Amino acid sequence: MSSSAGQPVQFEDVVEYRSKNDLPTSKRSRIVGIDTLLPSSIVPRPAGTTASSERAAETCFKWRGKGWLLIASSRWHILGCSATAHPADSPSGRPEWALTSFEKTAFTPAGLDIYSRTPEGLPAMLLEEIIHRAKALGGDVGKLAEQFFEVGRSAS
């Protein structure tokens, strides 16, 4: 993450994946972009959130692809996250997670993502709780939460 006086906060965003049909030993595909924290004055609040939610404006980013994906961009928001900085600090021992919403792009529809720092994903009860709370937001976010599905994980 970088930022200097007068410059927006930015960080490189790297996603690596394999297609369902790829062998576990095949090379991963890679998507690289830059995320830029947007000033709250130009941030529309995420559909389905309340107007009083100033925190949504503080957590809005614009992703822009690098390389051949330079033409692609999308805004995304952090809708929620675990309350502790480290899983060991959590009285319940629950793993770290984050819930984000993102706008549609030329390549993907709008959606929600739940991220986990643990390779095995989140416990079923915690996942259900996060989805339930996303549905409770109503609006577009609530509708998207109705469509959640788990993306398969493979060994690194």
N, CA and C of each residue as an Amber inpcrd file, in Angstrom:
protein
   468
   0.8590000  -1.1590000   0.0000000   0.0000000   0.0000000   0.0000000
   0.9040000   1.2200000   0.0000000   0.5470000   2.2110000  -0.8230000
   1.3740000   3.4030000  -0.8480000   0.5100000   4.6530000  -0.9020000
   1.0390000   5.7120000  -0.3080000   0.3910000   7.0100000  -0.3480000
   1.4070000   8.0380000   0.1130000   1.4780000   9.1280000  -0.6180000
   2.3080000  10.2310000  -0.1700000   1.4230000  11.4710000  -0.1210000
   1.9200000  12.5240000   0.4780000   1.1120000  13.7270000   0.6810000
   0.3960000  14.1220000  -0.6050000  -0.9070000  14.2480000  -0.5180000
  -1.6980000  14.6670000  -1.6620000  -2.0170000  13.5660000  -2.6570000
  -1.4290000  12.3950000  -2.4830000  -1.6610000  11.2790000  -3.4010000
  -2.6360000  10.2860000  -2.7830000  -3.4760000   9.6630000  -3.6110000
  -4.4160000   8.6820000  -3.0630000  -3.7120000   7.4040000  -2.6180000
  -4.3340000   6.7010000  -1.6890000  -3.8320000   5.3990000  -1.2580000
  -4.0660000   4.4140000  -2.3950000  -3.0170000   3.6650000  -2.7550000
  -3.1170000   2.6610000  -3.8150000  -2.3970000   1.3980000  -3.3910000
  -2.8530000   0.2610000  -3.9310000  -2.1230000  -0.9870000  -3.7490000
  -2.3520000  -1.8950000  -4.9400000  -1.3630000  -2.7570000  -5.1700000
  -1.4720000  -3.7180000  -6.2650000  -2.3370000  -4.8850000  -5.8110000
  -3.1790000  -5.3450000  -6.6900000  -4.1500000  -6.4010000  -6.4160000
  -3.8420000  -7.5580000  -7.3650000  -3.4610000  -8.7030000  -6.8230000
  -3.1100000  -9.8650000  -7.6440000  -4.0190000 -11.0310000  -7.2750000
  -4.6720000 -11.6000000  -8.2780000  -5.5140000 -12.7810000  -8.0910000
  -4.9640000 -13.8790000  -8.9810000  -4.7090000 -15.0350000  -8.3890000
  -4.2680000 -16.1960000  -9.1560000  -5.3090000 -17.2910000  -9.0060000
  -5.5450000 -18.0170000 -10.0940000  -6.5620000 -19.0650000 -10.0620000
  -6.2800000 -20.1110000 -11.1350000  -6.9490000 -21.2340000 -10.9870000
  -6.9640000 -22.2810000 -12.0020000  -8.4160000 -22.5430000 -12.3600000
  -8.6580000 -22.8340000 -13.6070000  -9.9930000 -23.2100000 -14.0530000
 -10.3580000 -24.5500000 -13.4360000 -11.6480000 -24.8200000 -13.3080000
 -12.0940000 -26.1090000 -12.7690000 -11.5310000 -27.2760000 -13.5690000
 -11.3260000 -27.0730000 -14.8580000 -10.8500000 -28.1530000 -15.7270000
  -9.3330000 -28.3040000 -15.7370000  -8.6040000 -27.3590000 -15.1380000
  -7.1400000 -27.4260000 -15.1160000  -6.6540000 -28.4840000 -14.1380000
  -5.5170000 -29.0600000 -14.4610000  -4.8710000 -29.9880000 -13.5330000
  -4.3030000 -29.1990000 -12.3570000  -4.2420000 -29.7970000 -11.1700000
  -3.6840000 -29.0870000 -10.0060000  -2.2360000 -28.6420000 -10.2130000
  -1.5340000 -29.2810000 -11.1360000  -0.1360000 -28.9300000 -11.3880000
   0.0120000 -27.8850000 -12.4920000  -1.0950000 -27.4900000 -13.1280000
  -1.0130000 -26.5240000 -14.2250000  -0.6920000 -25.1280000 -13.6870000
  -0.1530000 -24.3010000 -14.5730000   0.1830000 -22.9330000 -14.1990000
  -1.1050000 -22.1550000 -13.9040000  -1.0710000 -21.3360000 -12.8780000
  -2.2280000 -20.5170000 -12.5140000  -2.3710000 -19.3370000 -13.4780000
  -3.6140000 -18.9590000 -13.7560000  -3.8720000 -17.7140000 -14.4800000
  -3.7400000 -16.5800000 -13.4740000  -3.4520000 -15.3880000 -13.9740000
  -3.1540000 -14.2720000 -13.0800000  -3.8410000 -13.0000000 -13.5760000
  -4.5110000 -12.3100000 -12.6710000  -5.1240000 -11.0120000 -12.9620000
  -4.4670000  -9.9970000 -12.0350000  -3.9380000  -8.9210000 -12.6230000
  -3.2460000  -7.9020000 -11.8360000  -3.9060000  -6.5500000 -12.0980000
  -4.1020000  -5.7950000 -11.0440000  -4.6720000  -4.4590000 -11.1640000
  -4.1930000  -3.5770000 -10.0280000  -4.6250000  -2.3420000 -10.0670000
  -4.2990000  -1.3720000  -9.0210000  -5.6090000  -0.9050000  -8.3870000
  -5.6760000  -0.9460000  -7.0690000  -6.8260000  -0.4430000  -6.3240000
  -6.4700000   0.9330000  -5.7740000  -7.3710000   1.8900000  -5.9780000
  -7.1730000   3.2530000  -5.4990000  -8.3280000   3.6280000  -4.5760000
  -8.0060000   4.0640000  -3.3610000  -9.0260000   4.5370000  -2.4240000
  -9.6120000   5.8290000  -2.9740000 -10.9350000   5.8720000  -3.1090000
 -11.5920000   7.0530000  -3.6700000 -11.9330000   8.0570000  -2.5780000
 -11.7680000   9.3460000  -2.8810000 -12.1830000  10.3690000  -1.9140000
 -13.6840000  10.2560000  -1.6760000 -14.1190000  10.4460000  -0.4500000
 -15.5350000  10.2580000  -0.1190000 -16.4440000  11.2220000  -0.8730000
 -15.9140000  12.3390000  -1.3610000 -16.7550000  13.3100000  -2.0660000
 -17.2390000  12.8000000  -3.4180000 -16.5880000  11.7860000  -3.9920000
 -17.0110000  11.2910000  -5.3060000 -17.5600000   9.8740000  -5.2410000
 -17.8110000   9.4010000  -4.0370000 -18.2150000   8.0090000  -3.8680000
 -19.7220000   7.8800000  -3.7430000 -20.3480000   7.1730000  -4.7040000
 -21.7550000   6.8480000  -4.4800000 -21.8140000   5.7050000  -3.4810000
 -22.7990000   5.7120000  -2.5910000 -22.8710000   4.6210000  -1.6210000
 -23.3240000   3.3560000  -2.3340000 -22.8980000   2.1970000  -1.8600000
 -23.2900000   0.9440000  -2.4960000 -24.8050000   0.7780000  -2.4750000
 -25.3500000   0.2730000  -3.5690000 -26.7890000   0.0240000  -3.6340000
 -27.1750000  -0.9220000  -2.5090000 -28.2240000  -0.5870000  -1.8090000
 -28.6900000  -1.4550000  -0.7400000 -28.1370000  -1.0950000   0.6190000
 -27.3820000   0.0010000   0.7220000 -26.9000000   0.4330000   2.0330000
 -27.6220000   1.7200000   2.4020000 -27.5620000   2.0910000   3.6550000
 -28.2890000   3.2650000   4.1190000 -27.5220000   4.5430000   3.8240000
 -28.2450000   5.6310000   3.6540000 -27.6250000   6.9190000   3.3580000
 -26.7450000   7.3930000   4.5000000 -27.0170000   6.9370000   5.7130000
 -26.2470000   7.3900000   6.8690000 -24.9180000   6.6580000   7.0120000
 -24.6510000   5.7480000   6.1210000 -23.4390000   4.9430000   6.2300000
 -22.2380000   5.6670000   5.6350000 -21.6190000   6.5360000   6.4420000
 -20.4390000   7.2460000   5.9640000 -19.2470000   6.3170000   5.8490000
 -19.2370000   5.2460000   6.6310000 -18.1180000   4.3110000   6.5520000
 -18.0160000   3.7000000   5.1690000 -19.1300000   3.5240000   4.4690000
 -19.0900000   2.9760000   3.1160000 -18.2640000   3.8810000   2.2180000
 -18.3860000   5.1920000   2.3960000 -17.6190000   6.1300000   1.5920000
 -16.1320000   6.0530000   1.9150000 -15.7960000   5.6600000   3.1210000
 -14.3930000   5.5610000   3.5120000 -13.7540000   4.2740000   3.0240000
 -14.5400000   3.3720000   2.4740000 -14.0070000   2.0760000   2.0650000
 -14.3230000   1.7620000   0.6090000 -14.4090000   2.7880000  -0.2230000
 -14.6870000   2.5880000  -1.6400000 -13.3890000   2.7080000  -2.4340000
 -13.1740000   1.7230000  -3.2850000 -11.9760000   1.6800000  -4.1040000
 -12.3560000   1.5740000  -5.5720000 -11.4630000   2.0270000  -6.4330000
 -11.6210000   1.7900000  -7.8630000 -10.4820000   0.8800000  -8.2890000
 -10.8580000  -0.2580000  -8.8640000  -9.8770000  -1.1970000  -9.3890000
  -9.7000000  -0.9170000 -10.8720000  -8.4600000  -0.8830000 -11.3390000
  -8.1510000  -0.7430000 -12.7610000  -7.1610000  -1.8370000 -13.1070000
  -7.4690000  -2.5850000 -14.1600000  -6.5940000  -3.6620000 -14.5900000
  -5.2690000  -3.1420000 -15.1240000  -4.2790000  -4.0010000 -15.0960000
  -2.9700000  -3.6920000 -15.6740000  -2.7760000  -4.5790000 -16.8990000
  -1.8400000  -4.1920000 -17.7560000  -1.5630000  -4.9920000 -18.9490000
  -2.7590000  -4.9820000 -19.8850000  -3.0980000  -6.1430000 -20.4110000
  -4.2200000  -6.2250000 -21.3550000  -5.5580000  -5.9320000 -20.6940000
  -5.6070000  -5.9070000 -19.3620000  -6.8490000  -5.5870000 -18.6460000
  -6.9760000  -4.0970000 -18.3070000  -6.1000000  -3.2670000 -18.8800000
  -6.1390000  -1.8320000 -18.6010000  -7.5040000  -1.2290000 -18.9370000
  -8.2120000  -1.8290000 -19.8790000  -9.5310000  -1.3200000 -20.2700000
 -10.5990000  -1.6110000 -19.2230000 -10.3240000  -2.5190000 -18.3080000
 -11.3190000  -2.9330000 -17.3080000 -11.1610000  -2.1280000 -16.0190000
 -12.2970000  -1.7320000 -15.4530000 -12.2730000  -1.0720000 -14.1470000
 -13.5800000  -1.3750000 -13.4300000 -13.5550000  -1.2390000 -12.1160000
 -14.7420000  -1.5000000 -11.3060000 -14.5700000  -0.8290000  -9.9530000
 -15.6630000  -0.3540000  -9.4030000 -15.6350000   0.1590000  -8.0300000
 -16.0620000  -0.9590000  -7.1000000 -15.4470000  -0.9780000  -5.9310000
 -15.8300000  -1.9730000  -4.9280000 -15.7860000  -1.3410000  -3.5480000
 -16.5810000  -1.9060000  -2.6490000 -16.7330000  -1.3890000  -1.2870000
 -16.5110000  -2.5060000  -0.2830000 -15.9360000  -2.1590000   0.8470000
 -15.8720000  -3.0900000   1.9700000 -17.1670000  -2.8980000   2.7550000
 -17.9730000  -3.9500000   2.8300000 -19.2480000  -3.8720000   3.5480000
 -19.1270000  -4.3220000   4.9930000 -18.1500000  -5.1610000   5.2770000
 -17.9690000  -5.6500000   6.6390000 -16.7100000  -6.4780000   6.7320000
 -16.2440000  -6.6770000   7.9550000 -15.0580000  -7.5080000   8.1660000
 -15.0290000  -7.9750000   9.6190000 -14.1570000  -8.9340000   9.8860000
 -14.0100000  -9.4160000  11.2570000 -13.5040000  -8.2690000  12.1230000
 -13.8400000  -8.3200000  13.3850000 -13.5530000  -7.2010000  14.2840000
 -12.1380000  -7.2040000  14.8360000 -11.4220000  -8.2950000  14.7020000
 -10.0820000  -8.3570000  15.2780000  -9.0270000  -8.3410000  14.1890000
  -7.8800000  -7.7950000  14.5200000  -6.7870000  -7.7310000  13.5580000
  -6.0940000  -9.0760000  13.4050000  -6.1370000  -9.8900000  14.4360000
  -5.4800000 -11.1950000  14.4080000  -6.4180000 -12.2400000  14.9880000
  -6.5370000 -13.4050000  14.3370000  -7.4460000 -14.4300000  14.8530000
  -7.1760000 -14.7970000  16.3080000  -5.9230000 -14.7380000  16.7390000
  -5.5920000 -15.1030000  18.1180000  -6.2070000 -14.1270000  19.1210000
  -6.5030000 -12.8840000  18.6700000  -7.0990000 -11.8810000  19.5470000
  -8.5950000 -12.0880000  19.7440000  -9.1900000 -12.9150000  18.9060000
 -10.6330000 -13.1130000  18.9510000 -11.0000000 -14.0730000  20.0700000
 -11.9170000 -13.6690000  20.9670000 -12.3170000 -14.5610000  22.0510000
 -12.9340000 -15.8550000  21.5270000 -13.5800000 -15.7870000  20.3730000
 -14.2180000 -16.9830000  19.8270000 -13.2640000 -17.7850000  18.9490000
 -12.0840000 -17.2300000  18.6480000 -11.1370000 -17.9160000  17.7740000
 -11.5990000 -17.9530000  16.3270000 -12.5540000 -17.0750000  15.9770000
 -13.0680000 -17.0810000  14.6140000 -12.0350000 -16.4970000  13.6530000
 -11.9620000 -17.0250000  12.4400000 -10.9620000 -16.5520000  11.4770000
 -11.3010000 -15.1700000  10.9100000 -10.2880000 -14.5250000  10.3540000
 -10.4760000 -13.2190000   9.7340000 -11.2440000 -13.3710000   8.4260000
 -12.0940000 -12.3880000   8.1360000 -12.8690000 -12.4010000   6.9050000
 -13.2050000 -10.9760000   6.5070000 -13.6250000 -10.7980000   5.2530000
 -14.1180000  -9.5120000   4.7590000 -15.2210000  -9.7780000   3.7450000
 -16.2060000  -8.8850000   3.7120000 -17.3020000  -8.9380000   2.7510000
 -17.2120000  -7.6940000   1.8870000 -17.1700000  -7.8750000   0.5690000
 -17.1040000  -6.7460000  -0.3540000 -18.2160000  -6.8330000  -1.3900000
 -18.6000000  -5.6670000  -1.9060000 -19.5130000  -5.6150000  -3.0500000
 -18.7500000  -4.9660000  -4.1940000 -19.0670000  -5.3650000  -5.4140000
 -18.3840000  -4.7830000  -6.5640000 -19.3630000  -4.5440000  -7.7010000
 -19.0540000  -3.5110000  -8.5060000 -19.8790000  -3.1660000  -9.6550000
 -19.6290000  -4.1330000 -10.8020000 -20.5580000  -4.1580000 -11.7340000
 -20.3550000  -4.9880000 -12.9160000 -19.2350000  -4.3910000 -13.7650000
 -18.6020000  -5.2630000 -14.5280000 -17.5750000  -4.8450000 -15.4830000
 -17.9700000  -5.4110000 -16.8440000 -17.1340000  -5.1920000 -17.8280000
 -17.3760000  -5.7750000 -19.1490000 -17.2730000  -7.3000000 -19.0900000
 -16.6450000  -7.8240000 -18.0220000 -16.3820000  -9.2560000 -17.9330000
 -17.2030000  -9.9840000 -16.8740000 -17.7210000  -9.2550000 -15.8920000
 -18.4430000  -9.9010000 -14.7870000 -19.6590000  -9.0730000 -14.3780000
 -20.6940000  -9.7380000 -13.8670000 -21.8280000  -8.9870000 -13.3170000
 -21.4570000  -8.4310000 -11.9380000 -22.2780000  -7.5380000 -11.4120000
 -22.0840000  -7.0500000 -10.0430000 -22.1810000  -8.2340000  -9.0950000
 -21.5250000  -8.1160000  -7.9500000 -21.5870000  -9.2300000  -7.0210000
 -21.0360000  -8.9070000  -5.6530000 -21.0060000  -9.9290000  -4.8370000
 -20.4560000  -9.8620000  -3.4870000 -19.3960000 -10.9400000  -3.3670000
 -18.3620000 -10.6620000  -2.5980000 -17.3300000 -11.6560000  -2.2960000
 -17.1390000 -11.7210000  -0.7940000 -16.8960000 -12.9140000  -0.2960000
 -16.4730000 -13.1000000   1.0910000 -15.0650000 -13.6650000   1.0280000
 -14.1450000 -12.9910000   1.6880000 -12.7470000 -13.4140000   1.7120000
 -12.4110000 -13.9890000   3.0810000 -11.5310000 -14.9770000   3.0790000
 -11.0530000 -15.5840000   4.3170000  -9.5430000 -15.7250000   4.2300000
  -8.8670000 -15.5310000   5.3490000  -7.4130000 -15.7310000   5.3610000
  -7.0320000 -17.2000000   5.5230000  -7.9840000 -18.0320000   5.8870000
  -7.6650000 -19.4410000   6.1090000  -7.8620000 -20.2300000   4.8190000
  -6.9130000 -21.1090000   4.4740000  -7.0140000 -21.8650000   3.2220000
  -8.2510000 -22.7540000   3.1570000  -8.7240000 -23.2110000   4.3070000
  -9.8930000 -24.1030000   4.3140000 -11.2120000 -23.3370000   4.2430000
 -11.1650000 -22.0140000   4.2180000 -12.3850000 -21.2190000   4.1640000
 -12.9270000 -20.9460000   5.5520000 -14.1640000 -20.5330000   5.6150000
 -14.7930000 -20.1730000   6.8870000 -15.6700000 -21.2970000   7.4030000
 -15.8150000 -21.4020000   8.7250000 -16.7610000 -22.3780000   9.2800000
 -18.1710000 -22.0910000   8.7520000 -18.9400000 -23.1430000   8.5280000
 -20.2800000 -23.0140000   7.9400000 -21.1660000 -22.0370000   8.7090000
 -21.1340000 -22.0890000  10.0330000 -22.0020000 -21.2030000  10.8300000
 -21.6180000 -19.7330000  10.6520000 -20.3220000 -19.4480000  10.5890000
 -19.8760000 -18.0730000  10.3890000 -20.2640000 -17.6020000   8.9920000
 -20.0740000 -18.4420000   8.0000000 -20.4500000 -18.1010000   6.6330000
 -21.9470000 -17.7920000   6.5500000 -22.7580000 -18.6150000   7.1800000
 -24.2110000 -18.3830000   7.2020000 -24.5470000 -17.0530000   7.8720000
 -23.8400000 -16.7270000   8.9510000 -24.0800000 -15.4600000   9.6610000
 -23.7520000 -14.2640000   8.7660000 -22.6290000 -14.3260000   8.0550000
 -22.2300000 -13.2260000   7.1660000 -23.2660000 -13.0510000   6.0570000
 -23.6880000 -14.1540000   5.4550000 -24.6780000 -14.0900000   4.3790000
 -26.0030000 -13.5460000   4.9120000 -26.4120000 -13.9950000   6.0970000
 -27.6570000 -13.5070000   6.7130000 -27.5940000 -11.9900000   6.9050000
 -26.4700000 -11.5000000   7.3910000 -26.3280000 -10.0520000   7.6210000
 -26.3040000  -9.2800000   6.3020000 -25.7090000  -9.8680000   5.2580000
 -25.7130000  -9.2150000   3.9420000 -27.1400000  -9.1360000   3.3990000
 -27.9070000 -10.1990000   3.5640000 -29.3110000 -10.1990000   3.1250000
 -30.0990000  -9.1260000   3.8660000 -29.7990000  -8.9360000   5.1480000
 -30.5200000  -7.9660000   5.9760000 -30.2820000  -6.5290000   5.5200000
 -29.2100000  -6.2820000   4.7690000 -28.9720000  -4.9350000   4.2480000
 -30.0420000  -4.5380000   3.2360000 -30.6710000  -5.5300000   2.6200000
 -31.7310000  -5.2550000   1.6520000 -31.1890000  -4.6780000   0.3580000
 -32.0720000  -4.1390000  -0.4590000 -31.6770000  -3.5240000  -1.7250000
 -30.9000000  -4.4800000  -2.6130000 -30.0350000  -3.9240000  -3.4410000
 -29.2380000  -4.7320000  -4.3650000 -28.3010000  -5.6860000  -3.6310000
 -27.7380000  -5.2210000  -2.5170000 -26.8360000  -6.0810000  -1.7430000
 -27.5900000  -7.2990000  -1.2280000 -28.7780000  -7.0900000  -0.6880000
 -29.5850000  -8.2020000  -0.1930000 -29.9270000  -9.1940000  -1.2880000
 -30.2690000  -8.6850000  -2.4750000 -30.5830000  -9.5600000  -3.6120000
 -29.3620000 -10.3740000  -4.0260000 -28.2100000  -9.7220000  -4.0670000
 -26.9820000 -10.4410000  -4.4340000 -26.6440000 -11.5030000  -3.3920000
 -26.9100000 -11.2100000  -2.1250000 -26.6190000 -12.1730000  -1.0570000
 -27.4660000 -13.4340000  -1.2060000 -28.6430000 -13.3100000  -1.8030000
 -29.5060000 -14.4770000  -2.0370000 -28.8650000 -15.4490000  -3.0300000
 -27.9220000 -14.9530000  -3.8210000 -27.3210000 -15.7590000  -4.8860000
 -25.9250000 -16.2760000  -4.5400000 -25.5010000 -16.1510000  -3.2970000
 -24.1540000 -16.5870000  -2.9260000 -23.9100000 -18.0390000  -3.3100000
 -22.6940000 -18.3180000  -3.7450000 -22.2540000 -19.6910000  -3.9720000
 -20.7780000 -19.7560000  -3.6290000 -20.3320000 -20.9130000  -3.2320000
 -18.9390000 -21.0750000  -2.8230000 -18.0830000 -21.4420000  -4.0250000
 -16.9600000 -20.7650000  -4.1480000 -15.9950000 -21.0740000  -5.1990000
 -15.0970000 -22.1810000  -4.6740000 -14.9010000 -23.1950000  -5.4730000
 -14.0640000 -24.3150000  -5.0480000 -12.6220000 -23.8990000  -4.8010000
 -12.0030000 -24.5530000  -3.8600000 -10.5950000 -24.3030000  -3.5340000
  -9.7900000 -25.5310000  -3.9060000  -8.5420000 -25.2860000  -4.2520000
  -7.6550000 -26.4020000  -4.5510000  -6.3570000 -26.2190000  -3.7850000
  -5.5840000 -27.2660000  -3.7330000  -4.2720000 -27.1720000  -3.0830000
  -3.4120000 -26.2040000  -3.8750000  -2.5230000 -25.5080000  -3.1880000
  -1.6670000 -24.5350000  -3.8640000  -0.7520000 -25.2430000  -4.8100000
